[in-house]
Amino acid sequence: MEERRRLLEPAPKPPRLYGLPKVHKEGFPLRPIVSAIDSPTHNLARYLAKQLQPFSGRTPTYVRNSAHFIELIKELRVSDTDMLVSFDVESLFTNIPIEEAVEITKSLVAEGLAEDIPKMVESCLTNSYFVWNGTFYGQRMGSPLSPIIANLFMEKLEEKALRTYEKPPKMFLRYVDDTFVVWPHGKSELNNFLRHFNIQNSSINFTMEIEENGLLPFLDVLVSKKQNGRLGHSVYRKPTHTDQYLNANSHHHPQQKRATFSTLYQRAFSICDGDSIENEKRLIINAFKKNDFSVNTIVNMVAKEEKKHKQLAQKTTAEKKRSGI
């Protein structure tokens, strides 16, 4: 009863549409965002997403985050003729066929999913809407369910596509709608591979980006080819990046300012390889100087983060020794 009450509260409000400018693209087009918080199905969608989560991310192509991506590529060897490629799905969430998505959830009942979940998923996905300028519009996939449904759908699509293509890639990894591929069969065959993926479902269209000068961004990682056949990895920043963070003179709480520095510094440790880590640290330090942080403050923050990283590394090493790794 308590859970049912929680799913029905608070009093529902209609989702509303707003836009965020894509400053890295020509003309600054708006990215439409629908805020579904407190909408009629929002709490139910969150509950269903939690129920479906254990059934997602079980494929060898699954990427959890940037740190996980680096773990997956760390031991890979590539040749000079291997191509680094990224596939991206155009407007994935709004193009997933709801009927097929619901059928996928139904198939999970045999694996332990509660029998009533697919029907509730269908109800959430087919009753999405938003308000714009006083007018109500229907929407596809507009709820907290969207990411988990997208993952489940893409897992089925890519499994079929990879299984039915006779020349597999050396590596194929995906984070929601972004795919990282190491391709060993040449440009002509790569175009065939892209076409093969684009005929899997008429609603889903992939675009492709190929490495330039041995470099390819994926998530917030810049992947690079090294002479020894390994893949290098450093932090990627879009060309529009400005190094503007919380200014030292702002009225934000000091802990928020320190947390910003800590997040960037720890990201450097989790993403950068040995060849790029020191340069990334310098970039962070210089960025905070530009944001009016004193040298003493920066030195203290660096010392704290270095100590934290050293302690974590020692703890990890000790755990590996105990487990016999």
Coordinates of C-alpha atoms in Angstrom, one line a residue:
M1 CA 0.0 0.0 0.0
E2 CA 2.8 2.4 0.9
E3 CA 4.5 1.8 -2.5
R4 CA 1.2 2.3 -4.4
R5 CA 0.7 5.6 -2.5
R6 CA 4.2 6.7 -3.4
L7 CA 3.6 6.0 -7.1
L8 CA 0.5 8.2 -7.1
E9 CA 2.1 11.2 -5.4
P10 CA 2.4 14.1 -5.8
A11 CA -0.6 15.6 -7.7
P12 CA 0.3 15.3 -11.4
K13 CA 1.3 18.2 -13.6
P14 CA 1.5 18.3 -17.4
P15 CA 5.1 17.9 -18.8
R16 CA 6.5 21.0 -20.3
L17 CA 8.8 21.5 -23.3
Y18 CA 11.8 23.8 -23.3
G19 CA 15.0 24.0 -25.4
L20 CA 18.7 24.2 -24.8
P21 CA 21.0 25.6 -27.5
K22 CA 23.6 23.3 -29.1
V23 CA 26.4 25.9 -29.0
H24 CA 28.8 23.5 -30.7
K25 CA 26.7 23.3 -33.9
E26 CA 26.2 25.9 -36.6
G27 CA 23.2 28.1 -36.1
F28 CA 22.8 27.1 -32.5
P29 CA 19.8 24.8 -32.9
L30 CA 17.7 24.0 -29.9
R31 CA 17.8 20.6 -28.2
P32 CA 14.2 20.0 -27.2
I33 CA 13.8 18.9 -23.5
V34 CA 10.6 17.7 -21.9
S35 CA 10.5 18.0 -18.1
A36 CA 8.3 15.1 -17.1
I37 CA 8.8 15.5 -13.3
D38 CA 5.5 15.3 -11.5
S39 CA 3.7 14.2 -14.6
P40 CA 1.0 11.5 -14.2
T41 CA 3.2 8.6 -15.1
H42 CA 6.6 9.9 -13.9
N43 CA 6.8 8.0 -10.6
L44 CA 5.5 4.8 -12.3
A45 CA 8.1 5.1 -15.0
R46 CA 10.9 5.5 -12.5
Y47 CA 9.6 2.4 -10.7
L48 CA 9.5 0.4 -14.0
A49 CA 12.9 1.5 -15.0
K50 CA 14.3 0.1 -11.7
Q51 CA 12.5 -3.2 -12.4
L52 CA 14.0 -3.5 -15.9
Q53 CA 17.5 -2.4 -15.0
P54 CA 18.8 -5.9 -14.1
F55 CA 17.9 -7.1 -17.6
S56 CA 20.0 -4.5 -19.4
G57 CA 23.7 -4.2 -19.8
R58 CA 24.3 -8.0 -20.0
T59 CA 25.9 -8.0 -23.5
P60 CA 29.7 -7.8 -24.3
T61 CA 29.0 -4.5 -26.2
Y62 CA 27.7 -2.6 -23.1
V63 CA 29.5 0.4 -21.9
R64 CA 28.6 1.7 -18.4
N65 CA 30.5 5.0 -18.5
S66 CA 33.9 6.5 -19.6
A67 CA 36.0 4.7 -17.0
H68 CA 34.4 1.4 -18.0
F69 CA 35.1 2.2 -21.7
I70 CA 38.7 2.7 -20.9
E71 CA 38.9 -0.6 -19.1
L72 CA 37.5 -2.3 -22.1
I73 CA 40.0 -0.8 -24.6
K74 CA 43.0 -0.9 -22.4
E75 CA 44.4 -4.3 -23.6
L76 CA 43.3 -4.0 -27.2
R77 CA 46.0 -4.0 -29.9
V78 CA 45.3 -2.2 -33.3
S79 CA 47.2 -2.2 -36.5
D80 CA 48.0 0.8 -38.8
T81 CA 45.2 -0.3 -41.1
D82 CA 42.5 -0.6 -38.4
M83 CA 40.1 2.2 -38.5
L84 CA 38.6 3.9 -35.4
V85 CA 34.9 4.6 -36.1
S86 CA 31.9 6.0 -34.2
F87 CA 28.3 5.3 -35.1
D88 CA 25.6 7.5 -33.7
V89 CA 21.8 6.9 -33.9
E90 CA 19.8 9.9 -35.0
S91 CA 17.1 10.9 -32.4
L92 CA 17.1 7.4 -30.8
F93 CA 14.6 7.9 -28.1
T94 CA 11.9 9.4 -30.3
N95 CA 12.4 6.8 -33.1
I96 CA 12.2 3.5 -31.1
P97 CA 9.1 1.6 -32.3
I98 CA 7.0 1.3 -29.1
E99 CA 5.4 -1.9 -30.2
E100 CA 8.7 -3.7 -30.6
A101 CA 10.0 -2.2 -27.3
V102 CA 7.0 -3.6 -25.5
E103 CA 7.5 -7.0 -27.1
I104 CA 11.1 -7.0 -25.8
T105 CA 9.9 -6.4 -22.3
K106 CA 7.3 -9.3 -22.7
S107 CA 10.2 -11.6 -23.7
L108 CA 11.9 -10.8 -20.3
V109 CA 9.0 -12.4 -18.4
A110 CA 10.5 -15.8 -19.2
E111 CA 13.7 -14.5 -17.5
G112 CA 12.0 -13.5 -14.3
L113 CA 10.4 -10.1 -15.0
A114 CA 7.0 -9.8 -13.3
E115 CA 4.2 -10.5 -15.7
D116 CA 2.4 -7.2 -15.2
I117 CA 5.4 -5.0 -16.0
P118 CA 5.1 -5.1 -19.8
K119 CA 1.6 -3.8 -19.7
M120 CA 2.5 -0.9 -17.4
V121 CA 5.5 -0.2 -19.7
E122 CA 3.2 0.0 -22.6
S123 CA 0.9 2.4 -20.7
C124 CA 3.7 4.7 -19.8
L125 CA 5.2 4.8 -23.4
T126 CA 1.9 5.4 -25.1
N127 CA 0.6 8.1 -22.7
S128 CA 3.5 10.5 -23.0
Y129 CA 2.7 14.1 -23.8
F130 CA 3.8 17.7 -23.2
V131 CA 2.5 21.2 -23.2
W132 CA 3.9 23.9 -25.5
N133 CA 2.4 27.4 -25.7
G134 CA -0.8 26.2 -24.2
T135 CA -1.3 23.3 -26.6
F136 CA -1.0 19.6 -25.7
Y137 CA 1.1 17.4 -28.0
G138 CA 1.7 13.6 -28.0
Q139 CA 5.2 12.3 -27.5
R140 CA 7.1 9.1 -28.0
M141 CA 9.3 7.7 -25.3
G142 CA 9.1 10.8 -23.1
S143 CA 9.7 9.4 -19.6
P144 CA 12.4 8.1 -17.2
L145 CA 11.8 4.7 -19.0
S146 CA 13.5 6.0 -22.2
P147 CA 17.1 5.2 -21.4
I148 CA 16.5 1.6 -20.2
I149 CA 14.1 0.9 -23.1
A150 CA 16.6 2.3 -25.5
N151 CA 19.3 0.1 -24.2
L152 CA 17.1 -3.1 -24.3
F153 CA 16.1 -2.2 -27.9
M154 CA 19.6 -1.5 -29.1
E155 CA 20.9 -4.7 -27.5
K156 CA 18.5 -6.7 -29.6
L157 CA 19.2 -4.7 -32.8
E158 CA 23.0 -4.9 -32.6
E159 CA 23.0 -8.6 -31.6
K160 CA 21.1 -9.4 -34.8
A161 CA 23.2 -7.1 -36.9
L162 CA 26.5 -8.4 -35.7
R163 CA 25.4 -12.0 -35.9
T164 CA 24.3 -11.7 -39.5
Y165 CA 27.3 -9.8 -40.9
E166 CA 30.1 -12.1 -42.2
K167 CA 33.0 -9.7 -41.5
P168 CA 32.8 -8.7 -37.8
P169 CA 34.6 -5.6 -36.4
K170 CA 37.6 -6.1 -34.1
M171 CA 35.7 -4.2 -31.4
F172 CA 32.2 -3.0 -31.0
L173 CA 31.1 -1.1 -27.9
R174 CA 28.0 1.0 -27.3
Y175 CA 26.8 3.6 -24.8
V176 CA 23.1 4.2 -25.4
D177 CA 23.1 5.7 -28.9
D178 CA 26.9 6.1 -29.4
T179 CA 29.0 3.2 -30.7
F180 CA 32.7 2.8 -30.8
V181 CA 34.1 0.5 -33.5
V182 CA 37.5 -0.8 -34.4
W183 CA 37.2 -1.8 -38.1
P184 CA 39.9 -3.9 -39.8
H185 CA 38.3 -4.5 -43.2
G186 CA 38.8 -1.2 -45.1
K187 CA 36.7 1.8 -46.0
S188 CA 34.5 0.1 -48.7
E189 CA 33.5 -2.7 -46.4
L190 CA 32.9 -0.2 -43.6
N191 CA 30.3 1.5 -45.8
N192 CA 28.6 -1.9 -46.3
F193 CA 28.6 -2.5 -42.6
L194 CA 26.9 0.9 -42.0
R195 CA 24.3 0.1 -44.6
H196 CA 23.8 -3.3 -43.0
F197 CA 23.0 -1.7 -39.6
N198 CA 20.7 0.8 -41.3
I199 CA 18.5 -1.9 -42.8
Q200 CA 17.9 -3.6 -39.4
N201 CA 15.0 -1.4 -38.6
S202 CA 13.3 1.3 -40.7
S203 CA 12.9 3.6 -37.7
I204 CA 16.6 3.6 -36.8
N205 CA 19.3 5.5 -38.8
F206 CA 23.0 5.4 -38.0
T207 CA 25.4 8.1 -38.9
M208 CA 29.2 7.6 -39.0
E209 CA 32.3 9.5 -37.9
I210 CA 35.8 8.2 -38.9
E211 CA 39.0 8.9 -37.1
E212 CA 41.1 12.0 -38.2
N213 CA 44.9 11.8 -37.8
G214 CA 44.5 8.7 -35.6
L215 CA 42.1 10.5 -33.2
L216 CA 38.4 9.8 -32.4
P217 CA 36.3 11.3 -29.6
F218 CA 33.9 8.9 -27.8
L219 CA 31.9 10.2 -24.8
D220 CA 34.3 12.5 -23.0
V221 CA 37.3 10.4 -24.1
L222 CA 39.7 11.3 -26.9
V223 CA 41.0 7.9 -28.3
S224 CA 44.3 7.9 -30.1
K225 CA 46.4 5.4 -31.9
K226 CA 49.9 4.8 -30.5
Q227 CA 52.9 3.5 -32.3
N228 CA 53.1 0.4 -30.1
G229 CA 49.6 -0.6 -31.3
R230 CA 47.8 0.4 -28.1
L231 CA 45.0 2.9 -27.8
G232 CA 45.8 6.1 -25.9
H233 CA 43.1 7.9 -24.0
S234 CA 42.8 11.5 -22.7
V235 CA 40.0 13.9 -21.8
Y236 CA 38.1 15.2 -24.8
R237 CA 36.8 18.8 -24.9
K238 CA 34.5 20.1 -27.6
P239 CA 35.9 23.1 -29.6
T240 CA 33.3 25.4 -27.9
H241 CA 34.8 24.6 -24.4
T242 CA 35.7 27.8 -22.5
D243 CA 37.2 26.7 -19.2
Q244 CA 34.4 28.6 -17.4
Y245 CA 33.6 27.0 -14.0
L246 CA 32.5 28.4 -10.7
N247 CA 34.5 31.6 -10.1
A248 CA 36.4 32.0 -6.9
N249 CA 34.6 35.2 -6.2
S250 CA 31.1 33.8 -6.7
H251 CA 28.7 33.4 -3.8
H252 CA 28.6 29.6 -4.1
H253 CA 29.5 27.6 -1.0
P254 CA 33.2 26.9 -0.8
Q255 CA 32.5 23.1 -0.8
Q256 CA 30.8 23.5 -4.2
K257 CA 33.9 25.1 -5.6
R258 CA 36.2 22.4 -4.2
A259 CA 33.8 19.7 -5.5
T260 CA 34.1 21.2 -9.0
F261 CA 37.9 20.9 -8.9
S262 CA 37.7 17.4 -7.3
T263 CA 35.4 16.2 -10.1
L264 CA 37.7 17.4 -12.9
Y265 CA 40.8 16.1 -11.1
Q266 CA 39.4 12.7 -10.4
R267 CA 38.1 12.5 -14.0
A268 CA 41.7 13.1 -15.2
F269 CA 42.8 10.1 -13.2
S270 CA 40.0 7.8 -14.5
I271 CA 40.3 8.8 -18.2
C272 CA 43.9 9.8 -18.9
D273 CA 46.7 7.4 -19.7
G274 CA 50.3 7.9 -18.5
D275 CA 51.2 10.1 -21.5
S276 CA 48.4 12.6 -21.0
I277 CA 47.7 12.8 -17.3
E278 CA 50.2 15.5 -16.5
N279 CA 49.0 17.7 -19.3
E280 CA 45.4 17.3 -18.1
K281 CA 46.4 18.4 -14.6
R282 CA 48.1 21.5 -16.0
L283 CA 44.9 22.3 -18.0
I284 CA 42.8 22.0 -14.9
I285 CA 45.1 24.2 -12.8
N286 CA 45.3 26.9 -15.5
A287 CA 41.5 26.8 -15.8
F288 CA 41.1 27.5 -12.1
K289 CA 43.7 30.3 -12.3
K290 CA 41.5 31.9 -15.0
N291 CA 38.6 31.6 -12.7
D292 CA 40.4 33.7 -10.1
F293 CA 41.5 31.0 -7.6
S294 CA 44.6 31.8 -5.7
V295 CA 47.8 29.8 -6.1
N296 CA 47.6 28.7 -2.5
T297 CA 44.0 27.5 -2.8
I298 CA 44.9 25.5 -5.9
V299 CA 48.0 24.0 -4.3
N300 CA 45.9 22.9 -1.4
M301 CA 43.2 21.4 -3.6
V302 CA 45.8 19.5 -5.7
A303 CA 47.5 18.1 -2.6
K304 CA 44.1 16.8 -1.3
E305 CA 43.2 15.2 -4.6
E306 CA 46.7 13.6 -5.0
K307 CA 46.5 12.2 -1.5
K308 CA 43.0 10.8 -2.2
H309 CA 44.1 9.2 -5.4
K310 CA 47.2 7.6 -3.8
Q311 CA 45.1 6.2 -1.0
L312 CA 42.6 4.7 -3.5
A313 CA 45.4 3.2 -5.5
Q314 CA 46.9 1.6 -2.4
K315 CA 43.5 0.2 -1.4
T316 CA 42.9 -1.2 -4.9
T317 CA 46.4 -2.9 -4.9
A318 CA 45.7 -4.4 -1.5
E319 CA 42.3 -5.8 -2.6
K320 CA 43.9 -7.3 -5.7
K321 CA 46.6 -9.0 -3.6
R322 CA 43.9 -10.4 -1.3
S323 CA 41.9 -11.8 -4.2
G324 CA 45.0 -13.2 -5.9
I325 CA 44.8 -11.1 -9.0

